[in-house]
Coordinates of C-alpha atoms and ligand atoms in Angstrom, one line a residue:
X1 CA 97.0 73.2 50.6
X2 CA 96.2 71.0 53.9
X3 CA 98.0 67.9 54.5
X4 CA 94.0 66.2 54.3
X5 CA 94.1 68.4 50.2
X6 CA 97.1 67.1 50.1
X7 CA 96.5 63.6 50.5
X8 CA 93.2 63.5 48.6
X9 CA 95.0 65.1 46.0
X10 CA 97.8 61.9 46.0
X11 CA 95.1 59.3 46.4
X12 CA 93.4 60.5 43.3
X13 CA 96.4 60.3 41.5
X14 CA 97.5 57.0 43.0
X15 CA 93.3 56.1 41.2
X16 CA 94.2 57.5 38.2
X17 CA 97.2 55.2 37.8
X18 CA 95.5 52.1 38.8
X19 CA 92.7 52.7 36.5
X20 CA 94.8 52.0 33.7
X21 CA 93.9 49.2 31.3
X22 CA 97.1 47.3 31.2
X23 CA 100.3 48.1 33.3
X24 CA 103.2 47.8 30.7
X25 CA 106.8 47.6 31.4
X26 CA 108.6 50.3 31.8
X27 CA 111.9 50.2 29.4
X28 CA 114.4 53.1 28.7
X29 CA 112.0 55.5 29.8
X30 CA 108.4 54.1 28.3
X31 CA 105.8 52.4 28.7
X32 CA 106.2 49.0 26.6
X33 CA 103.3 46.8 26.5
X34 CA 104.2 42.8 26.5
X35 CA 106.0 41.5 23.7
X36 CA 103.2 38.1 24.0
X37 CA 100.5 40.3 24.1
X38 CA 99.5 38.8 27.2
X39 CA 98.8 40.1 30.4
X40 CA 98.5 38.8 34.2
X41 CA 96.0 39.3 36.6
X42 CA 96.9 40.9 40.1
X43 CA 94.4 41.1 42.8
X44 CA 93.5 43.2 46.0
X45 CA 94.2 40.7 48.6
X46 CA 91.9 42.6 50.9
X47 CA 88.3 41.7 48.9
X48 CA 90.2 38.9 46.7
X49 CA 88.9 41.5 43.5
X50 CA 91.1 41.8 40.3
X51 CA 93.2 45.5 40.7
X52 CA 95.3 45.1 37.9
X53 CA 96.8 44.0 34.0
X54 CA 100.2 43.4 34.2
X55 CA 102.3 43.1 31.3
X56 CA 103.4 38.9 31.0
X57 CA 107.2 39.5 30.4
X58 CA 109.3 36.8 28.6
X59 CA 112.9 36.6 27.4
X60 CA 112.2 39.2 24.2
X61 CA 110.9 41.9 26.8
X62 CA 114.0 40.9 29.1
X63 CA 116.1 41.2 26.1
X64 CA 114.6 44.9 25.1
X65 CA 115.2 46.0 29.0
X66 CA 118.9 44.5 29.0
X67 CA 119.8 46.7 26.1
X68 CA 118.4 49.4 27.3
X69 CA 119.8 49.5 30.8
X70 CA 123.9 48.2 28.7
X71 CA 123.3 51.2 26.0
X72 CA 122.3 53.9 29.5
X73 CA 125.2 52.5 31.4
X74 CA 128.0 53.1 28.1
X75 CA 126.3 56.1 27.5
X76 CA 125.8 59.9 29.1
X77 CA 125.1 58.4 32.4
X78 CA 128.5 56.7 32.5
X79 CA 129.6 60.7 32.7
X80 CA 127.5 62.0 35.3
X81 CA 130.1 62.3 38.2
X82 CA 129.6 61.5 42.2
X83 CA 127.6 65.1 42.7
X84 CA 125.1 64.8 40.0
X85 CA 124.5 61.2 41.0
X86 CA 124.3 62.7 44.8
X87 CA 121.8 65.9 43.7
X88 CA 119.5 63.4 41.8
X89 CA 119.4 60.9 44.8
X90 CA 118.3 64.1 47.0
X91 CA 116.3 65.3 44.5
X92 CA 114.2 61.7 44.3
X93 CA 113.5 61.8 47.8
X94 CA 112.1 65.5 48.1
X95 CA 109.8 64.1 45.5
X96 CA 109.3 60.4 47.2
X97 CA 108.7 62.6 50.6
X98 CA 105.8 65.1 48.6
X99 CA 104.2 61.9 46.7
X100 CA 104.1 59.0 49.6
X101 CA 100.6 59.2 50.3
X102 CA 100.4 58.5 46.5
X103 CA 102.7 55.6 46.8
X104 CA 101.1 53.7 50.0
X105 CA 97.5 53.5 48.4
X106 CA 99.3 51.8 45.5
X107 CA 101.1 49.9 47.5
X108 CA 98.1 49.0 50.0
X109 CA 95.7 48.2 47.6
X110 CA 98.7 46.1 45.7
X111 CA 99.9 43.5 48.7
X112 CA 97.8 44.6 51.4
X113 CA 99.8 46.1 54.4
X114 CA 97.5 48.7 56.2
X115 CA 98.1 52.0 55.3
X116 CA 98.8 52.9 59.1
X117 CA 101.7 50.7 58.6
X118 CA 103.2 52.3 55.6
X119 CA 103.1 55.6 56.5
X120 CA 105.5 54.7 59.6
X121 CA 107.7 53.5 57.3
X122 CA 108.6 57.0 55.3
X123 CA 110.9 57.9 57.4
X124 CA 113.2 54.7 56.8
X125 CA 112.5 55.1 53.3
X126 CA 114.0 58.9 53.5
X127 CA 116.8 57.7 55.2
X128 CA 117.7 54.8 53.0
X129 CA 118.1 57.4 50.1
X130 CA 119.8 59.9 52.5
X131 CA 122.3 56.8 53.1
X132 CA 122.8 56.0 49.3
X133 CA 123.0 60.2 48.4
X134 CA 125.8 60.5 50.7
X135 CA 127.2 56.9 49.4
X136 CA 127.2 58.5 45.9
X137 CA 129.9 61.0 47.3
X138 CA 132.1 58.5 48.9
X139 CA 133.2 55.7 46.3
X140 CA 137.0 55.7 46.5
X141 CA 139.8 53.6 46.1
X142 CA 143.3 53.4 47.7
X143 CA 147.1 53.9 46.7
X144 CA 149.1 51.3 48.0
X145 CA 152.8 50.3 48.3
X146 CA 154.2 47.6 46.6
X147 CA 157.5 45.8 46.4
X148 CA 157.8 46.4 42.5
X149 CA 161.4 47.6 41.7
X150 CA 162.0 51.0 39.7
X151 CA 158.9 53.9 39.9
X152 CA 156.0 52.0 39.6
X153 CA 152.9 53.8 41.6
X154 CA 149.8 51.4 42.3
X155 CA 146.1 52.0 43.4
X156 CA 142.9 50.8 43.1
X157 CA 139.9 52.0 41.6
X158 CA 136.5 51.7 42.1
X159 CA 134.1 51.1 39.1
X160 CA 130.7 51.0 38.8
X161 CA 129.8 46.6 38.0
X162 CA 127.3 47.3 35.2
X163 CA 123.5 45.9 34.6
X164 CA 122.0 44.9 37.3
X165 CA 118.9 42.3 37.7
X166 CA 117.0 43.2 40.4
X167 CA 114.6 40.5 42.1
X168 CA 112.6 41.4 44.0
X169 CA 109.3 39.4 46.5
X170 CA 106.2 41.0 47.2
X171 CA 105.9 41.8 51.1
X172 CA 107.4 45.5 50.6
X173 CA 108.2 46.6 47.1
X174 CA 107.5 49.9 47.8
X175 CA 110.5 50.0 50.5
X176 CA 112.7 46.9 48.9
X177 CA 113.0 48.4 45.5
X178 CA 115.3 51.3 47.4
X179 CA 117.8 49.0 48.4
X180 CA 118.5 48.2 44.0
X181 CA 117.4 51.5 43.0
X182 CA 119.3 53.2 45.6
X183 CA 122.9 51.6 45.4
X184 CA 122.3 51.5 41.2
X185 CA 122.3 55.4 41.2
X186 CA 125.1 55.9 43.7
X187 CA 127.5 53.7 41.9
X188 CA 126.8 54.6 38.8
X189 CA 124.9 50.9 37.2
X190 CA 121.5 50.7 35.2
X191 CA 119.3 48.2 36.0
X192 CA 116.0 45.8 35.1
X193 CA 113.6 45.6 37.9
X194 CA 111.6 41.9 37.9
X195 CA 108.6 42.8 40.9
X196 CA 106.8 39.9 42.2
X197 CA 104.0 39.3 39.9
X198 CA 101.8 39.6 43.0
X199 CA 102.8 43.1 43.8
X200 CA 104.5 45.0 40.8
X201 CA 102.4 48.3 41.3
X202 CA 104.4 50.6 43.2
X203 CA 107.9 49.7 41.5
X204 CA 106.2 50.3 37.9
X205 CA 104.9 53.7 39.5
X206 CA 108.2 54.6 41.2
X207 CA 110.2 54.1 37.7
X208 CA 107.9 56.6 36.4
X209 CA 108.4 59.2 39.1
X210 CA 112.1 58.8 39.1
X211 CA 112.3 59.1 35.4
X212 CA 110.1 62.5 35.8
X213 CA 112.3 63.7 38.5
X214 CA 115.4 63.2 35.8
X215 CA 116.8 59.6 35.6
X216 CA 117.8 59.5 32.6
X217 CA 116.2 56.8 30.0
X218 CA 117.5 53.8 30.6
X219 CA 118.8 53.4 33.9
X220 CA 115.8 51.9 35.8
X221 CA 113.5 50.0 33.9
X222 CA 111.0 47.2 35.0
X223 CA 110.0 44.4 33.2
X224 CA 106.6 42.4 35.3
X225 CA 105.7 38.7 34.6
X226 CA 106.2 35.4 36.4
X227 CA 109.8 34.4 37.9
X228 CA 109.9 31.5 35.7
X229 CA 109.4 33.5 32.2
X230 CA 110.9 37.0 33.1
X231 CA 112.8 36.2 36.4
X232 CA 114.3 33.3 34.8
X233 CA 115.6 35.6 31.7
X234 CA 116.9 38.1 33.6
X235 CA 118.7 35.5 36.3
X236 CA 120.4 33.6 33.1
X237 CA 120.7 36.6 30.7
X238 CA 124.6 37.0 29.1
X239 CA 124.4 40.6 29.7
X240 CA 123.2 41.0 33.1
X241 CA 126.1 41.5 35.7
X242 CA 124.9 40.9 38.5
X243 CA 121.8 39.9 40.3
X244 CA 120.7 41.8 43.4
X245 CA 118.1 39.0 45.0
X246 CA 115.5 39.1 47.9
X247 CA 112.9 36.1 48.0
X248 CA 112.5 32.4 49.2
X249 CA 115.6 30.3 49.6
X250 CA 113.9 27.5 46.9
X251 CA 114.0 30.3 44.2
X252 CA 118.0 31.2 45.1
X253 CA 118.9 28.1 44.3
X254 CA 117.3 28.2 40.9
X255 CA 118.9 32.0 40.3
X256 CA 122.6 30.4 41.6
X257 CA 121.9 27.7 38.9
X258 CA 120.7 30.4 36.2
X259 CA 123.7 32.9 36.6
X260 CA 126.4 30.6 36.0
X261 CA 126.1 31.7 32.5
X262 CA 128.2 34.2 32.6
X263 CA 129.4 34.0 36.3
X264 CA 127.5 36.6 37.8
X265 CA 127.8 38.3 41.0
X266 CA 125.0 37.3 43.2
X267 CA 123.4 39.2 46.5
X268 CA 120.6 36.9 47.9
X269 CA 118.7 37.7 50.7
X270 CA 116.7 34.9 51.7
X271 CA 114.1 33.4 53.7
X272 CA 114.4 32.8 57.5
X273 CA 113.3 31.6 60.9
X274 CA 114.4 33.4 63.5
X275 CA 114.3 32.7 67.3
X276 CA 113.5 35.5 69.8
X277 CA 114.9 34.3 73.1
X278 CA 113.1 35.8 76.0
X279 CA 114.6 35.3 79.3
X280 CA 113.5 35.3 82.8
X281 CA 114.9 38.3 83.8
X282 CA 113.3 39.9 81.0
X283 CA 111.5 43.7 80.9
X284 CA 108.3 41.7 79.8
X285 CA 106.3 45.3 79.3
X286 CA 109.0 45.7 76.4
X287 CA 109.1 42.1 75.5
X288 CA 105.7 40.9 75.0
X289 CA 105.0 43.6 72.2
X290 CA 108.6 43.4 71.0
X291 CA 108.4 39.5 70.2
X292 CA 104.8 39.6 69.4
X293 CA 105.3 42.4 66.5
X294 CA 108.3 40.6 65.5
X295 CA 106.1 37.9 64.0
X296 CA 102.7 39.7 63.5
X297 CA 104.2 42.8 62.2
X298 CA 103.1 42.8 57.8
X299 CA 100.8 39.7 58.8
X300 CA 103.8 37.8 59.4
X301 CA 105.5 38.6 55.9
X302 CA 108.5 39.4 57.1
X303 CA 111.9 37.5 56.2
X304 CA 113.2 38.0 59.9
X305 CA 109.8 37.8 61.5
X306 CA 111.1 36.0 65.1
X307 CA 108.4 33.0 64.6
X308 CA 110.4 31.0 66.9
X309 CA 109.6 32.4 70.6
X310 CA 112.4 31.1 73.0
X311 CA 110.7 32.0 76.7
X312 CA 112.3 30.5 79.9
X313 CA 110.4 28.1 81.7
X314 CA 110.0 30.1 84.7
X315 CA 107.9 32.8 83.0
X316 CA 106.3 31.0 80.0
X317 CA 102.8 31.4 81.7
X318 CA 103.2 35.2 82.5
X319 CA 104.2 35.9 78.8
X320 CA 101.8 33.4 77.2
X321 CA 98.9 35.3 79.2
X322 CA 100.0 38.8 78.8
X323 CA 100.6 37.6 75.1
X324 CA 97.4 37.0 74.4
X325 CA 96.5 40.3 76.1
X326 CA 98.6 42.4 73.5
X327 CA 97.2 40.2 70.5
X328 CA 93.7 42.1 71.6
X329 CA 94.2 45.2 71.2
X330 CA 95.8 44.0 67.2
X331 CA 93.1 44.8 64.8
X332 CA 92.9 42.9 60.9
X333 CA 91.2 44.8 58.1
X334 CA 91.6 46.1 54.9
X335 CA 94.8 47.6 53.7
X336 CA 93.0 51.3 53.6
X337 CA 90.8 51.0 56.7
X338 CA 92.1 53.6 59.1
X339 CA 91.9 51.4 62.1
X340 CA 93.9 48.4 61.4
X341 CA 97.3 47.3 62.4
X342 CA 97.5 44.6 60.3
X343 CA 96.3 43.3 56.4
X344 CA 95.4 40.1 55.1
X345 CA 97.7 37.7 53.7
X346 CA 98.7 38.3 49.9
X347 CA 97.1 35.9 48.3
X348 CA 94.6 32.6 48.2
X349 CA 97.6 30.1 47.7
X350 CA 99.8 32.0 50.8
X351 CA 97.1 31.8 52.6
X352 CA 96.1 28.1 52.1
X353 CA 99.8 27.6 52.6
X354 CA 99.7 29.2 55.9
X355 CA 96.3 27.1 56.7
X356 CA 98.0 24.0 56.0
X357 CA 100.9 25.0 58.1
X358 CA 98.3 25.3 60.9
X359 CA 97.0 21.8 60.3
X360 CA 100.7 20.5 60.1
X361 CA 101.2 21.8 63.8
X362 CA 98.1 20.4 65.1
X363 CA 98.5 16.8 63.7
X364 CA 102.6 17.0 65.0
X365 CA 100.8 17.8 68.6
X366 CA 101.3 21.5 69.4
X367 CA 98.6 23.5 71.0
X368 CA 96.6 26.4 69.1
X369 CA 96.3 28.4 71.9
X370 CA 94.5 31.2 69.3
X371 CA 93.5 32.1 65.9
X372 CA 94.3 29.6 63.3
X373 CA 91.3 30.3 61.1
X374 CA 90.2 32.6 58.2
X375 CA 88.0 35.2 59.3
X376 CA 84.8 35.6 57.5
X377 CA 81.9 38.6 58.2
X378 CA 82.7 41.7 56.1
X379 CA 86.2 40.3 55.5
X380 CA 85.5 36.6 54.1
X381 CA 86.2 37.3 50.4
X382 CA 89.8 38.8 51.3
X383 CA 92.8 36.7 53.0
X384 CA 92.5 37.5 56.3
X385 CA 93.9 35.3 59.1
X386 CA 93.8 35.8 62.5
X387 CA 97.5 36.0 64.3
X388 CA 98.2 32.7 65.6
X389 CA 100.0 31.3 68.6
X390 CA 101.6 27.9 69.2
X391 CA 102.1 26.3 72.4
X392 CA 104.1 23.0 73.2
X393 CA 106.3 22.9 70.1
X394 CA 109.6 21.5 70.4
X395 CA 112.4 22.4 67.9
X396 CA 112.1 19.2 65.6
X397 CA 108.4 20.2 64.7
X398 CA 108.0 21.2 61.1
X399 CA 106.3 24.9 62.7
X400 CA 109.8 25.6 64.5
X401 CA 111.7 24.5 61.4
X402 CA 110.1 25.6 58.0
X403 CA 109.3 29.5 56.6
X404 CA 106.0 29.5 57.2
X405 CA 105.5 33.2 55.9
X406 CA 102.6 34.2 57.7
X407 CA 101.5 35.2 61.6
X408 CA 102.0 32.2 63.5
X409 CA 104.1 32.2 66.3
X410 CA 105.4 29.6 68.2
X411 CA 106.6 29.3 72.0
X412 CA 109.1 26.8 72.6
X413 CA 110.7 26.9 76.2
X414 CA 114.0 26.7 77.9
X415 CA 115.7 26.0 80.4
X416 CA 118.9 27.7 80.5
X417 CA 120.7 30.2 78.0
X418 CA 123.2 27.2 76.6
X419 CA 119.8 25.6 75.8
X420 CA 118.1 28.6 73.9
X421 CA 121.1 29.1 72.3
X422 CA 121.7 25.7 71.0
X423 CA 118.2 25.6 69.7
X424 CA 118.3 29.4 68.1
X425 CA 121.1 27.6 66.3
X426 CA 119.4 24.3 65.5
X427 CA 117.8 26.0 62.4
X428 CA 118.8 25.8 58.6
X429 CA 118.2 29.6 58.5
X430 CA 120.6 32.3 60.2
X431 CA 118.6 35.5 59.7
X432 CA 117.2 37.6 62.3
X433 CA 117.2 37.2 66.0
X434 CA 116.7 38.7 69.2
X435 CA 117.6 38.0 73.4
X436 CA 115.4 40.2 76.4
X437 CA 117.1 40.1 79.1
X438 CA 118.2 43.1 82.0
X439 CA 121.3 41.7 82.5
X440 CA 124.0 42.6 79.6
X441 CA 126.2 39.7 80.2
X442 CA 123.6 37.0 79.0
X443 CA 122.5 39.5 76.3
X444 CA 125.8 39.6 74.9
X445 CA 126.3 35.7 75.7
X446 CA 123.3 35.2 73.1
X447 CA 124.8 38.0 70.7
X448 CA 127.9 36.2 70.2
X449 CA 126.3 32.1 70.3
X450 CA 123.5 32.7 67.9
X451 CA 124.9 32.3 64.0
X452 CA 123.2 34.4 62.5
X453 CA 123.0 37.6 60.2
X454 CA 121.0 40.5 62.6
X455 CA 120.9 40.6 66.2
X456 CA 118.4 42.7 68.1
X457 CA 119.0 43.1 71.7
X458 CA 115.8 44.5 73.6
X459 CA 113.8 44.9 70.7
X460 CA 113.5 43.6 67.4
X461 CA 113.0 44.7 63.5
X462 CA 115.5 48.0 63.6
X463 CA 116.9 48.4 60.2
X464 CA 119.4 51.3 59.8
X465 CA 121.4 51.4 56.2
X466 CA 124.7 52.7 57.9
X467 CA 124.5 49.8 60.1
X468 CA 123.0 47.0 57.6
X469 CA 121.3 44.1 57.3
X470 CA 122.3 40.3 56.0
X471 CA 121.9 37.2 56.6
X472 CA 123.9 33.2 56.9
X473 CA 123.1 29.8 56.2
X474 CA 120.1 29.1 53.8
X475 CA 119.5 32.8 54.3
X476 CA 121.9 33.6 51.9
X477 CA 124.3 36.4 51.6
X478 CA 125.3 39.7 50.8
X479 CA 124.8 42.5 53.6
X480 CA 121.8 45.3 53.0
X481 CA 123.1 48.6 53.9
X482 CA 126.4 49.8 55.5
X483 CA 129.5 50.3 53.0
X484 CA 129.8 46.6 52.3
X485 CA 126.5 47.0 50.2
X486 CA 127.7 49.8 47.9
X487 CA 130.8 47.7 47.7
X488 CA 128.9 45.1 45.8
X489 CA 127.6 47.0 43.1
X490 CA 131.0 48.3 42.4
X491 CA 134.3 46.4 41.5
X492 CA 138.2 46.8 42.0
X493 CA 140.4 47.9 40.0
X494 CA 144.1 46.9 40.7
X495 CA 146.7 49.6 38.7
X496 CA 149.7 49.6 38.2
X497 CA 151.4 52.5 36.8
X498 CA 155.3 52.8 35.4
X499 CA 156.2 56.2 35.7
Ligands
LIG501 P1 109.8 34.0 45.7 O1 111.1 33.4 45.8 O2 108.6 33.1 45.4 O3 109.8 35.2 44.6 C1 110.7 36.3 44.7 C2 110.9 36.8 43.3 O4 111.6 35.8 42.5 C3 109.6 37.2 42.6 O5 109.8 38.3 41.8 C4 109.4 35.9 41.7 O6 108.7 36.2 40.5 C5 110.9 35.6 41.3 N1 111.1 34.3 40.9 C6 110.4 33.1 41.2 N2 110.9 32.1 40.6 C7 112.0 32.5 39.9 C8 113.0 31.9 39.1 N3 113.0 30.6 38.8 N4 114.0 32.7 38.5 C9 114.0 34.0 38.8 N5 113.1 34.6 39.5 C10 112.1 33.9 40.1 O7 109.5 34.8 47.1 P2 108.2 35.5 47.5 O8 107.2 34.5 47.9 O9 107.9 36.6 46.6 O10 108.7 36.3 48.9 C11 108.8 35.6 50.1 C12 110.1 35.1 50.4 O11 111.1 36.2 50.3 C13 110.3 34.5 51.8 O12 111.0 33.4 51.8 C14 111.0 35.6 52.5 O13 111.7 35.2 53.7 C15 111.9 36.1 51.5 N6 112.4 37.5 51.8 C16 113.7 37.6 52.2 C17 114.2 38.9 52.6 C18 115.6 39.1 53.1 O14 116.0 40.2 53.2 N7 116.3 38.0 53.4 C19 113.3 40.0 52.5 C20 112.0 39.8 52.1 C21 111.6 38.5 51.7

């Protein structure tokens, strides 16, 4: 078969699946329709027309999943030892590799990224599982002296932490999911899923896939509904050990307050509003596309999209101009349309957020120097924004200090690097980041003055899990990738033995 059979062959399927009449959970290795009976409505945010049922969760469908993932994690899965866990992580990314056209139409159709932009992301996705199949291999502990009289030998262990509640927003399931699902089979935990109940497609498809390539039952299950109903009962359940979290900073204060229950572990990864410093000396050939894509990239739903665009004074009108320039050659349209670089917004009530944002800057006296509007014409009944850009605004605006979640960049210039520094740092969030610059000295001045979690140097958005990924402040905690993420879905053990 041709790659073009190939893919025809995946999109059919990918049709097939979404032409189901009601997208159920998926518990110990079944479809489970809604305890309520109810279901939720998602739509295609590229015509505004329903796609999908899902399945309303509430506590009793929680409830169901949470036994399900306790009674796989107690049974034969607690025996399946580092290579088996390895082989299965290698064998789920043969089949992720054969079946991503399958995914990405899901996906597309589900939260609206372009389908140009998904496919460039497979390789990260095959390298995220390549990261957590050799992670599977490499869980160890230490011996260690101590100070105990007589023959007493001690060590650690290293033991898998149990149920995990997975949380996860909708502006990349298809890719986020990997980071729960990934570090869950290399450790050795279950888990319940909770998708955003704007995009649950693709993480209710890839449970099903996984469980055909041979997860056992049990193991990765996904309950949909609202975060209130089923992301509250999963954030406060008894049973649930810990909660792996990636969304807005408002809803990881509500999932700190819910887990006190029973003290879980928390990761949250939260929102952000990062500053891209461009400096004079800057390669602005690498720049201008660098920091432009570093907002517009996913329509601007991107946690460390660098909304805040630091440019010294001296070159603000060169980069503003040739800014514009690169912002032609971006093309909006439909998740599936061949041509575009970038999809609408996810919904009507994002996008009116994003809208009001616009106003906010206006009426606080910054410049819309472009976009700002919906667009209409053969896209009108999606929610399609143009990319935006922001002149004039000063750190204290509400555009330089609030998530606005959506393309709107802001310029803000500087002076010196003590000055871009100070306001990369004036910020509640401490996320992402970035300094162009030729000289290595000021790029490594920046590096070490900005607080926060991911600095790019040169260009902006690399994500490698041996390297990681994490944020500080209201951005919350707990690093994506490198060993210190496997490390939290595993606990110590401190031995002693008398011999
Ligand atoms: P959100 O906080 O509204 O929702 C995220 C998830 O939490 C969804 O599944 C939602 O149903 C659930 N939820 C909502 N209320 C809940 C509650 N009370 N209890 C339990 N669960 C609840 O976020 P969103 O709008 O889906 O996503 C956008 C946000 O995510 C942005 O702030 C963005 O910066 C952030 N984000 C952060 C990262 C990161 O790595 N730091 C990555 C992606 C997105």
């Amino acid at each position: 078969m041709t790659t073009s059979q190939q893919h025809f062959t995946l999109r059919e399927q990918a049709q097939r699946f979404l032409s189901r009449e009601v997208h159920h959970h998926f518990i110990d290795g079944q479809r489970v329709p809604a305890n309520s009976g109810q279901t939720l409505t998602t739509v295609n945010p590229s015509t505004g027309e329903a796609l999908a049922l899902l399945g309303a969760g509430d506590q009793f469908d929680v409830e169901r999943a949470v036994v399900a993932a306790r009674t796989a994690f107690n049974g034969p899965w607690s025996t399946w030892t580092p290579y088996d866990r390895q082989a299965l992580l290698t064998r789920i990314a043969q089949i992720l590799d054969e079946r991503f056209e399958e995914l990405i139409q899901i996906e597309a159709l589900d939260m609206g990224a372009p389908v140009t932009r998904l496919r460039n992301t497979k390789p990260a996705l095959l390298k995220m599982l390549s990261f957590f199949a050799s992670q599977a291999a490499n869980i160890s502990g230490e011996t260690l002296m101590n100070g105990i009289p007589g023959n007493v030998t001690t060590m650690t262990l290293k033991a898998p932490v149990g149920v995990i509640g997975g949380i996860i927003p909708w502006n990349g399931p298809l890719n986020s999911q990997f980071w729960i699902i990934g570090a869950v089979l290399a450790s050795g935990c279950t888990t319940v899923l909770k998708p955003s109940e704007d995009a649950s497609l693709s993480v209710l498809r890839v449970a099903e896939v996984l469980h055909e390539a041979g997860t056992p039952a049990g193991v990765i299950n996904v309950v949909t509904g609202l975060g209130k109903d089923a992301g509250h009962a999963l954030a406060s359940h008894p049973d649930v050990d810990r909660i792996a979290f990636t969304g807005s900073t408002q809803t990881g204060r509500s999932i700190i307050q819910a887990s006190a229950v029973n003290i879980k572990k928390l990761q949250l990864e939260l929102g952000g509003k990062s500053a891209d410093i461009v400096c004079s000396d800057a390669d602005l050939d690498k720049a201008v596309p660098g920091a432009a894509m570093g907002v517009f990239a996913n329509s601007g739903q991107i946690c460390f999209a660098g909304t805040r665009v630091l440019v010294q004074r001296p070159i603000v009108d060169e980069f503003t101009e040739r800014l514009l320039q690169f912002m032609d050659s971006l093309r909006v349209g439909h998740s599936l349309d061949d041509a575009a670089t970038l999809g609408p917004i996810i919904s009507q009530p994002q996008l009116d957020k994003v809208l009001s944002y616009i106003d906010v800057g206006r009426n606080e006296g910054a410049e819309l120097l472009r976009g700002g509007h919906r667009l209409g014409g053969e896209l009108g009944n999606g929610y399609f924004l143009q990319p935006s850009v922001f002149t004039g605004v000063t750190n204290q605006m509400r555009i330089a200090r609030e998530e606005i979640f959506g393309p709107v960049l802001s310029i803000l210039p500087f002076d010196d690097v003590d000055e871009a520094i100070a306001i990369a740092n004036d910020s509640d969030y401490g996320l992402g980041g970035a300094v162009w610059s030729q000289s290595l000295s000021t790029a490594l001045r920046v590096v070490h003055g900005v607080h926060t979690g991911t600095m790019w140097v040169n260009c902006y958005g690399y994500i490698d899990p041996l390297v990681g990924f994490s944020g500080t402040k209201l951005s919350g905690y707990g690093s994506k990738g490198s060993a210190a993420h496997m490390d939290t879905y595993l606990y110590t053990k401190s031995v002693y033995m008398e011999l």
